[in-house]
Tab-separated table of C-alpha atoms in Angstrom:
chain	number	residue	atom	x	y	z
J	1	MET	CA	-106.782	99.175	-91.524
J	2	THR	CA	-105.053	97.095	-94.141
J	3	GLY	CA	-108.288	95.571	-95.448
J	4	GLN	CA	-109.621	99.025	-96.147
J	5	GLN	CA	-106.431	100.169	-97.795
J	6	GLN	CA	-106.369	97.011	-99.907
J	7	SER	CA	-109.939	97.620	-101.110
J	8	LEU	CA	-109.154	101.218	-101.940
J	9	ASP	CA	-106.074	100.193	-103.912
J	10	ASP	CA	-108.093	97.555	-105.762
J	11	LEU	CA	-110.786	100.052	-106.724
J	12	GLN	CA	-108.214	102.559	-107.937
J	13	HIS	CA	-106.538	99.815	-109.937
J	14	ILE	CA	-109.884	98.879	-111.531
J	15	LYS	CA	-110.559	102.499	-112.450
J	16	LYS	CA	-107.093	102.919	-113.951
J	17	MET	CA	-107.399	99.727	-116.015
J	18	MET	CA	-110.857	100.686	-117.276
J	19	GLU	CA	-109.527	104.055	-118.426
J	20	ARG	CA	-106.359	102.705	-119.978
J	21	SER	CA	-108.148	100.018	-121.931
J	22	SER	CA	-110.899	102.208	-123.342
J	23	ARG	CA	-109.478	105.718	-123.736
J	24	PHE	CA	-106.393	107.308	-125.188
J	25	ILE	CA	-105.095	109.057	-122.080
J	26	SER	CA	-101.567	110.034	-123.070
J	27	LEU	CA	-102.638	113.322	-124.642
J	28	SER	CA	-100.392	115.915	-123.008
J	29	GLY	CA	-101.422	119.412	-121.931
J	30	LEU	CA	-98.141	120.641	-123.385
J	31	SER	CA	-99.393	119.457	-126.801
J	32	GLY	CA	-102.282	121.909	-126.450
J	33	ILE	CA	-99.947	124.744	-125.501
J	34	ALA	CA	-97.629	123.925	-128.416
J	35	ALA	CA	-100.423	123.702	-130.994
J	36	GLY	CA	-101.986	126.938	-129.705
J	37	THR	CA	-98.659	128.749	-129.923
J	38	CYS	CA	-98.197	127.573	-133.527
J	39	ALA	CA	-101.689	128.833	-134.363
J	40	LEU	CA	-100.995	132.266	-132.855
J	41	ILE	CA	-97.661	132.597	-134.681
J	42	GLY	CA	-99.387	131.525	-137.898
J	43	ALA	CA	-102.084	134.145	-137.320
J	44	ILE	CA	-99.512	136.889	-136.721
J	45	VAL	CA	-97.648	135.961	-139.916
J	46	ALA	CA	-100.907	135.815	-141.882
J	47	TYR	CA	-102.338	139.093	-140.547
J	48	PRO	CA	-100.781	141.476	-143.098
J	49	TYR	CA	-102.121	139.297	-145.928
J	50	VAL	CA	-105.653	139.240	-144.529
J	51	TYR	CA	-106.196	142.790	-143.291
J	52	GLY	CA	-103.036	144.488	-144.481
J	53	HIS	CA	-102.015	145.350	-147.989
J	54	LYS	CA	-99.470	142.661	-148.719
J	55	ASP	CA	-99.958	140.965	-152.053
J	56	ILE	CA	-101.590	137.626	-151.362
J	57	PHE	CA	-100.032	135.952	-154.400
J	58	VAL	CA	-96.676	134.239	-154.229
J	59	ASP	CA	-96.392	134.761	-157.964
J	60	ALA	CA	-98.629	137.699	-158.874
J	61	ALA	CA	-98.629	137.112	-162.646
J	62	ALA	CA	-99.538	133.425	-162.410
J	63	GLY	CA	-102.064	134.158	-159.648
J	64	ASN	CA	-103.911	136.843	-161.569
J	65	GLU	CA	-104.003	134.664	-164.645
J	66	LEU	CA	-105.649	131.845	-162.668
J	67	VAL	CA	-108.141	134.244	-161.059
J	68	ARG	CA	-109.148	135.328	-164.559
J	69	THR	CA	-109.746	131.730	-165.651
J	70	GLY	CA	-111.416	130.975	-162.312
J	71	HIS	CA	-109.443	127.824	-161.753
J	72	PHE	CA	-109.456	126.438	-158.212
J	73	SER	CA	-105.709	125.800	-158.168
J	74	VAL	CA	-105.314	129.555	-157.682
J	75	ILE	CA	-105.286	128.791	-153.966
J	76	LEU	CA	-101.889	127.104	-154.319
J	77	TYR	CA	-100.463	130.436	-155.478
J	78	THR	CA	-101.482	132.364	-152.371
J	79	TRP	CA	-99.276	133.008	-149.363
J	80	LEU	CA	-102.219	132.283	-147.077
J	81	PHE	CA	-102.478	128.684	-148.248
J	82	TRP	CA	-98.830	128.019	-147.523
J	83	ILE	CA	-98.924	129.798	-144.166
J	84	ALA	CA	-101.970	127.716	-143.206
J	85	ALA	CA	-100.393	124.467	-144.368
J	86	PHE	CA	-97.152	125.208	-142.544
J	87	THR	CA	-98.993	126.228	-139.358
J	88	PHE	CA	-101.055	123.050	-139.442
J	89	ALA	CA	-97.996	120.849	-139.946
J	90	ALA	CA	-96.060	122.606	-137.166
J	91	ALA	CA	-99.013	122.303	-134.761
J	92	VAL	CA	-99.524	118.593	-135.453
J	93	ILE	CA	-95.827	117.750	-135.188
J	94	SER	CA	-95.236	119.703	-131.961
J	95	ALA	CA	-98.422	118.286	-130.398
J	96	PHE	CA	-97.315	114.795	-131.366
J	97	ILE	CA	-93.899	115.222	-129.743
J	98	PHE	CA	-95.263	116.112	-126.284
J	99	THR	CA	-97.864	113.360	-126.378
J	100	TYR	CA	-95.167	110.886	-127.415
J	101	ILE	CA	-93.051	111.949	-124.421
J	102	ARG	CA	-96.007	111.549	-122.060
J	103	SER	CA	-96.879	108.075	-123.370
J	104	LYS	CA	-93.267	107.049	-122.757
J	105	LYS	CA	-93.507	108.347	-119.176
J	106	GLN	CA	-96.756	106.470	-118.587
J	107	HIS	CA	-95.362	103.304	-120.166
J	108	ILE	CA	-98.340	103.102	-122.502
J	109	PRO	CA	-97.682	102.314	-126.158
J	110	LEU	CA	-98.568	105.326	-128.311
J	111	TRP	CA	-100.216	103.364	-131.089
J	112	GLY	CA	-102.847	100.828	-130.091
J	113	THR	CA	-106.556	100.124	-130.117
J	114	THR	CA	-107.396	103.273	-128.148
J	115	ALA	CA	-105.296	105.540	-130.376
J	116	ARG	CA	-106.846	104.029	-133.506
J	117	ARG	CA	-110.358	104.487	-132.152
J	118	LEU	CA	-109.613	108.116	-131.313
J	119	MET	CA	-108.120	108.820	-134.749
J	120	ILE	CA	-111.102	107.398	-136.625
J	121	ASN	CA	-113.605	109.363	-134.584
J	122	VAL	CA	-111.697	112.621	-134.909
J	123	ALA	CA	-111.128	112.075	-138.626
J	124	ILE	CA	-114.821	111.724	-139.481
J	125	PRO	CA	-115.895	115.310	-138.672
J	126	LEU	CA	-112.553	116.743	-139.819
J	127	ILE	CA	-112.560	115.130	-143.276
J	128	VAL	CA	-116.164	116.111	-143.913
J	129	GLY	CA	-115.314	119.594	-142.642
J	130	GLY	CA	-112.338	119.800	-144.990
J	131	LEU	CA	-114.488	118.933	-148.006
J	132	PHE	CA	-117.038	121.510	-146.911
J	133	LEU	CA	-114.313	124.172	-146.591
J	134	ILE	CA	-113.066	123.477	-150.122
J	135	LYS	CA	-116.608	124.071	-151.353
J	136	LEU	CA	-116.825	127.310	-149.350
J	137	ILE	CA	-113.619	128.586	-150.925
J	138	GLN	CA	-114.828	127.624	-154.403
J	139	ALA	CA	-118.079	129.476	-153.757
J	140	ASN	CA	-116.017	132.445	-152.509
J	141	ASP	CA	-117.805	132.440	-149.148
J	142	ILE	CA	-114.684	133.637	-147.375
J	143	GLY	CA	-116.544	134.934	-144.319
J	144	LEU	CA	-117.791	131.451	-143.460
J	145	ILE	CA	-114.372	129.812	-143.497
J	146	ALA	CA	-113.389	130.651	-139.897
J	147	PRO	CA	-116.732	129.700	-138.287
J	148	ALA	CA	-116.827	126.490	-140.373
J	149	CYS	CA	-113.314	125.582	-139.177
J	150	LEU	CA	-114.377	126.175	-135.576
J	151	ILE	CA	-117.635	124.239	-135.908
J	152	PHE	CA	-116.145	121.093	-137.444
J	153	TYR	CA	-113.161	121.163	-135.125
J	154	GLY	CA	-115.415	121.732	-132.094
J	155	LEU	CA	-117.610	118.780	-133.086
J	156	ALA	CA	-114.513	116.644	-133.604
J	157	LEU	CA	-113.352	117.497	-130.075
J	158	VAL	CA	-116.731	116.725	-128.490
J	159	ASN	CA	-116.648	113.393	-130.303
J	160	ALA	CA	-113.022	112.797	-129.288
J	161	SER	CA	-113.792	113.284	-125.592
J	162	LYS	CA	-115.535	109.910	-125.547
J	163	TYR	CA	-112.371	108.190	-126.699
J	164	SER	CA	-109.791	110.269	-124.881
J	165	LEU	CA	-109.641	112.717	-121.986
J	166	ASN	CA	-113.089	113.824	-120.917
J	167	GLU	CA	-112.043	117.478	-120.662
J	168	LEU	CA	-111.648	117.701	-124.460
J	169	ARG	CA	-115.418	118.129	-124.454
J	170	TYR	CA	-115.086	121.589	-122.877
J	171	LEU	CA	-112.454	122.652	-125.386
J	172	GLY	CA	-114.950	121.541	-128.057
J	173	TYR	CA	-117.776	123.539	-126.480
J	174	GLY	CA	-115.487	126.577	-126.445
J	175	GLN	CA	-114.830	126.290	-130.194
J	176	LEU	CA	-118.527	125.830	-130.951
J	177	ILE	CA	-119.533	128.869	-128.873
J	178	LEU	CA	-116.894	130.982	-130.642
J	179	ALA	CA	-118.202	129.798	-134.017
J	180	VAL	CA	-121.769	130.773	-133.174
J	181	ILE	CA	-120.691	134.219	-131.932
J	182	ASN	CA	-118.600	134.602	-135.085
J	183	LEU	CA	-121.735	134.102	-137.189
J	184	LYS	CA	-123.104	137.259	-135.563
J	185	PHE	CA	-119.937	139.216	-136.328
J	186	MET	CA	-119.114	138.337	-139.909
J	187	GLY	CA	-115.847	139.789	-141.165
J	188	TYR	CA	-113.996	139.208	-137.901
J	189	GLY	CA	-113.460	135.505	-138.530
J	190	PHE	CA	-109.706	135.899	-138.455
J	191	TYR	CA	-109.789	137.005	-134.807
J	192	PHE	CA	-112.228	134.268	-133.804
J	193	TRP	CA	-110.018	131.741	-135.530
J	194	ALA	CA	-106.965	132.994	-133.620
J	195	ILE	CA	-108.848	132.876	-130.295
J	196	GLY	CA	-110.222	129.388	-130.948
J	197	PHE	CA	-107.161	127.661	-132.324
J	198	GLY	CA	-104.618	129.767	-130.439
J	199	VAL	CA	-105.868	131.036	-127.090
J	200	LEU	CA	-108.317	128.214	-126.264
J	201	HIS	CA	-105.694	125.550	-126.985
J	202	ILE	CA	-103.179	127.279	-124.747
J	203	VAL	CA	-105.697	127.737	-121.908
J	204	TYR	CA	-106.858	124.123	-122.195
J	205	GLY	CA	-103.274	122.843	-122.332
J	206	ALA	CA	-102.182	124.905	-119.331
J	207	VAL	CA	-105.155	123.732	-117.235
J	208	MET	CA	-104.590	120.089	-118.168
J	209	TRP	CA	-100.887	120.319	-117.551
J	210	THR	CA	-101.244	121.818	-114.065
J	211	ARG	CA	-104.009	119.382	-113.213
J	212	TYR	CA	-102.418	116.111	-114.317
J	213	GLU	CA	-98.777	116.473	-115.258
J	214	LYS	CA	-97.109	119.113	-113.101
J	215	GLU	CA	-94.825	117.464	-110.593
W	1	MET	CA	-152.028	86.352	-106.166
W	2	LEU	CA	-149.237	84.314	-107.661
W	3	LEU	CA	-147.576	87.457	-108.916
W	4	TYR	CA	-147.873	89.034	-105.502
W	5	ARG	CA	-146.214	86.079	-103.838
W	6	ALA	CA	-143.356	86.071	-106.307
W	7	TYR	CA	-142.888	89.777	-105.720
W	8	ALA	CA	-142.789	89.361	-101.927
W	9	LYS	CA	-140.279	86.565	-102.296
W	10	LEU	CA	-138.036	88.766	-104.413
W	11	ILE	CA	-138.133	91.585	-101.869
W	12	LEU	CA	-137.280	89.168	-99.073
W	13	LYS	CA	-134.390	87.826	-101.083
W	14	VAL	CA	-132.978	91.285	-101.749
W	15	LEU	CA	-133.400	92.354	-98.123
W	16	ASN	CA	-131.793	89.169	-96.936
W	17	ARG	CA	-128.804	89.674	-99.177
W	18	GLN	CA	-128.409	93.280	-98.096
W	19	THR	CA	-128.393	92.478	-94.385
W	20	ARG	CA	-125.951	89.711	-94.943
W	21	ALA	CA	-123.653	92.025	-96.845
W	22	MET	CA	-123.937	94.633	-94.121
W	23	ILE	CA	-122.864	92.181	-91.469
W	24	ASN	CA	-120.024	90.745	-93.436
W	25	PRO	CA	-118.938	92.547	-96.597
W	26	ILE	CA	-115.961	90.250	-97.071
W	27	GLU	CA	-118.348	87.431	-97.832
W	28	ASN	CA	-119.187	89.101	-101.144
W	29	LEU	CA	-115.569	89.516	-102.184
W	30	ASN	CA	-115.060	87.028	-104.950
W	31	LYS	CA	-112.005	84.798	-104.562
W	32	LEU	CA	-111.791	84.605	-108.351
W	33	PHE	CA	-110.889	88.285	-108.541
W	34	ASP	CA	-108.282	88.013	-105.835
W	35	SER	CA	-105.424	89.119	-108.106
W	36	ARG	CA	-104.327	92.351	-109.684
W	37	ILE	CA	-104.083	90.741	-113.095
W	38	ARG	CA	-107.607	89.328	-113.000
W	39	LEU	CA	-108.938	92.678	-111.800
W	40	GLY	CA	-107.197	94.262	-114.782
W	41	ILE	CA	-108.605	91.725	-117.236
W	42	MET	CA	-112.140	92.190	-115.939
W	43	SER	CA	-111.854	95.989	-115.876
W	44	ALA	CA	-110.871	95.998	-119.541
W	45	LEU	CA	-113.667	93.588	-120.496
W	46	MET	CA	-116.289	95.621	-118.631
W	47	VAL	CA	-115.716	98.790	-120.658
W	48	ASN	CA	-114.977	97.216	-124.067
W	49	ALA	CA	-117.156	94.940	-126.168
W	50	ASP	CA	-114.195	92.605	-126.561
W	51	VAL	CA	-110.435	92.817	-126.062
W	52	SER	CA	-107.734	90.915	-127.937
W	53	PHE	CA	-105.074	88.815	-126.250
W	54	ASN	CA	-102.359	91.210	-127.401
W	55	ASP	CA	-104.129	94.298	-126.109
W	56	LEU	CA	-104.573	92.629	-122.716
W	57	LYS	CA	-100.900	91.713	-122.705
W	58	GLU	CA	-99.887	95.299	-123.403
W	59	LEU	CA	-102.316	96.693	-120.852
W	60	LEU	CA	-101.119	94.441	-118.050
W	61	THR	CA	-97.465	94.149	-119.167
W	62	ILE	CA	-97.206	90.436	-118.414
W	63	THR	CA	-95.946	87.366	-120.267
W	64	ASP	CA	-98.064	85.253	-122.615
W	65	GLY	CA	-98.005	82.258	-120.281
W	66	ASN	CA	-99.008	84.216	-117.213
W	67	LEU	CA	-101.889	85.932	-118.994
W	68	ALA	CA	-103.065	82.684	-120.585
W	69	SER	CA	-103.283	80.929	-117.223
W	70	HIS	CA	-105.379	83.706	-115.686
W	71	LEU	CA	-107.643	83.814	-118.736
W	72	LYS	CA	-108.089	80.065	-118.537
W	73	ALA	CA	-109.102	80.216	-114.887
W	74	LEU	CA	-111.675	82.917	-115.611
W	75	GLU	CA	-112.977	81.043	-118.637
W	76	GLU	CA	-113.363	77.777	-116.721
W	77	ASN	CA	-115.474	79.569	-114.151
W	78	GLY	CA	-117.779	80.996	-116.795
W	79	ILE	CA	-116.652	84.577	-116.148
W	80	ILE	CA	-115.316	85.231	-119.642
W	81	LYS	CA	-115.768	83.830	-123.152
W	82	VAL	CA	-113.194	83.242	-125.876
W	83	GLN	CA	-113.813	84.230	-129.477
W	84	LYS	CA	-111.550	83.045	-132.236
W	85	GLY	CA	-111.610	85.069	-135.395
W	86	PHE	CA	-109.396	86.154	-138.222
W	87	ILE	CA	-107.890	89.437	-139.301
W	88	GLY	CA	-106.898	88.648	-142.851
W	89	ARG	CA	-105.099	85.357	-142.460
W	90	LYS	CA	-103.867	85.919	-138.933
W	91	THR	CA	-105.824	84.408	-136.067
W	92	ASN	CA	-107.214	86.961	-133.676
W	93	THR	CA	-108.304	85.744	-130.261
W	94	THR	CA	-110.552	88.083	-128.353
W	95	TYR	CA	-112.160	87.814	-124.949
W	96	LEU	CA	-115.419	89.125	-123.584
W	97	ALA	CA	-117.170	89.056	-120.238
W	98	THR	CA	-120.193	86.751	-119.883
W	99	LYS	CA	-123.416	87.938	-118.240
W	100	THR	CA	-122.479	85.961	-115.143
W	101	GLY	CA	-119.012	87.463	-115.208
W	102	GLU	CA	-120.315	91.014	-115.441
W	103	LYS	CA	-122.671	90.411	-112.545
W	104	ALA	CA	-119.988	88.812	-110.410
W	105	PHE	CA	-117.527	91.619	-111.081
W	106	ARG	CA	-120.114	94.293	-110.253
W	107	ALA	CA	-120.857	92.508	-106.987
W	108	HIS	CA	-117.135	92.412	-106.302
W	109	ILE	CA	-116.798	96.165	-106.846
W	110	GLU	CA	-119.772	96.779	-104.571
W	111	ALA	CA	-118.204	94.612	-101.896
W	112	LEU	CA	-114.967	96.566	-102.167
W	113	GLU	CA	-116.871	99.827	-101.787
W	114	LYS	CA	-118.674	98.466	-98.729
W	115	MET	CA	-115.383	97.431	-97.184
W	116	ILE	CA	-114.169	101.003	-97.430
W	117	ARG	CA	-117.373	102.491	-96.038
W	118	SER	CA	-117.809	100.008	-93.207
W	119	THR	CA	-114.379	100.506	-91.710
W	120	LYS	CA	-114.494	104.276	-91.854
């Protein structure tokens, strides 16, 4: 019946408009896969500096001097800092590219009220988390760095799910569970970090891609 | 006693409305929402506290004039309210659904759902 079909179309239209106007829905599954891959590559590059015997200082003389004086800027002289910074930048840029492509396909502008709302709500836990991490490094609590990363990022994702795709919530739960398990197995943070930021992102991205974007 | 009577009256009213809707669901379909654009406007206003003119325009991908005429029709019927504010020095016009509007739109959605169920 046409009346029935018309009503169904109307309801679907209403649902679509409600989602589009209140949530940032262009987030692509491929962004998750890309960010996860960057994290895993970063972890592989960083491994010999964490558990191996490679010298962690870019400039050993300057590094050792700063360690002696106990100045915080010593971190800028370590390979790990630069690997982490590069990994983060690569993950953000590659994730951005796929989400940009998807927003173009959906004919939704990338930057708007929904994107701004999402950014603010993700930034709150992440900025506080960043400040907390700096303090952890200063206090030399290296073992807590990985679980702290996972906790703040997990909370950011749970928060983000209200302003973007609902499934982000489960990715957030995954990070939080990993963080709690990590607290029981101190010293293995590196592996938990790689699972959380690498494997979970890839799994989430692949599921989302097959569910919503695969043609 | 008075309370009891008011209560009974309310129940009768609800029952009456339900039977009427069962017999003819189309009756509850609101003519005011008989357009894709107005459905879109109301959908956005139901899930956001308020929405600016520009955001509505982007959401619905229509011209200023077209959007303005639909907004005017909804406003004149007491479905939505206009708020004029400023962001810095620029005027910022936002729209929000009135209580009546929210109720009417919910009834419209219910009527649509009934249409689907009744013809199955």
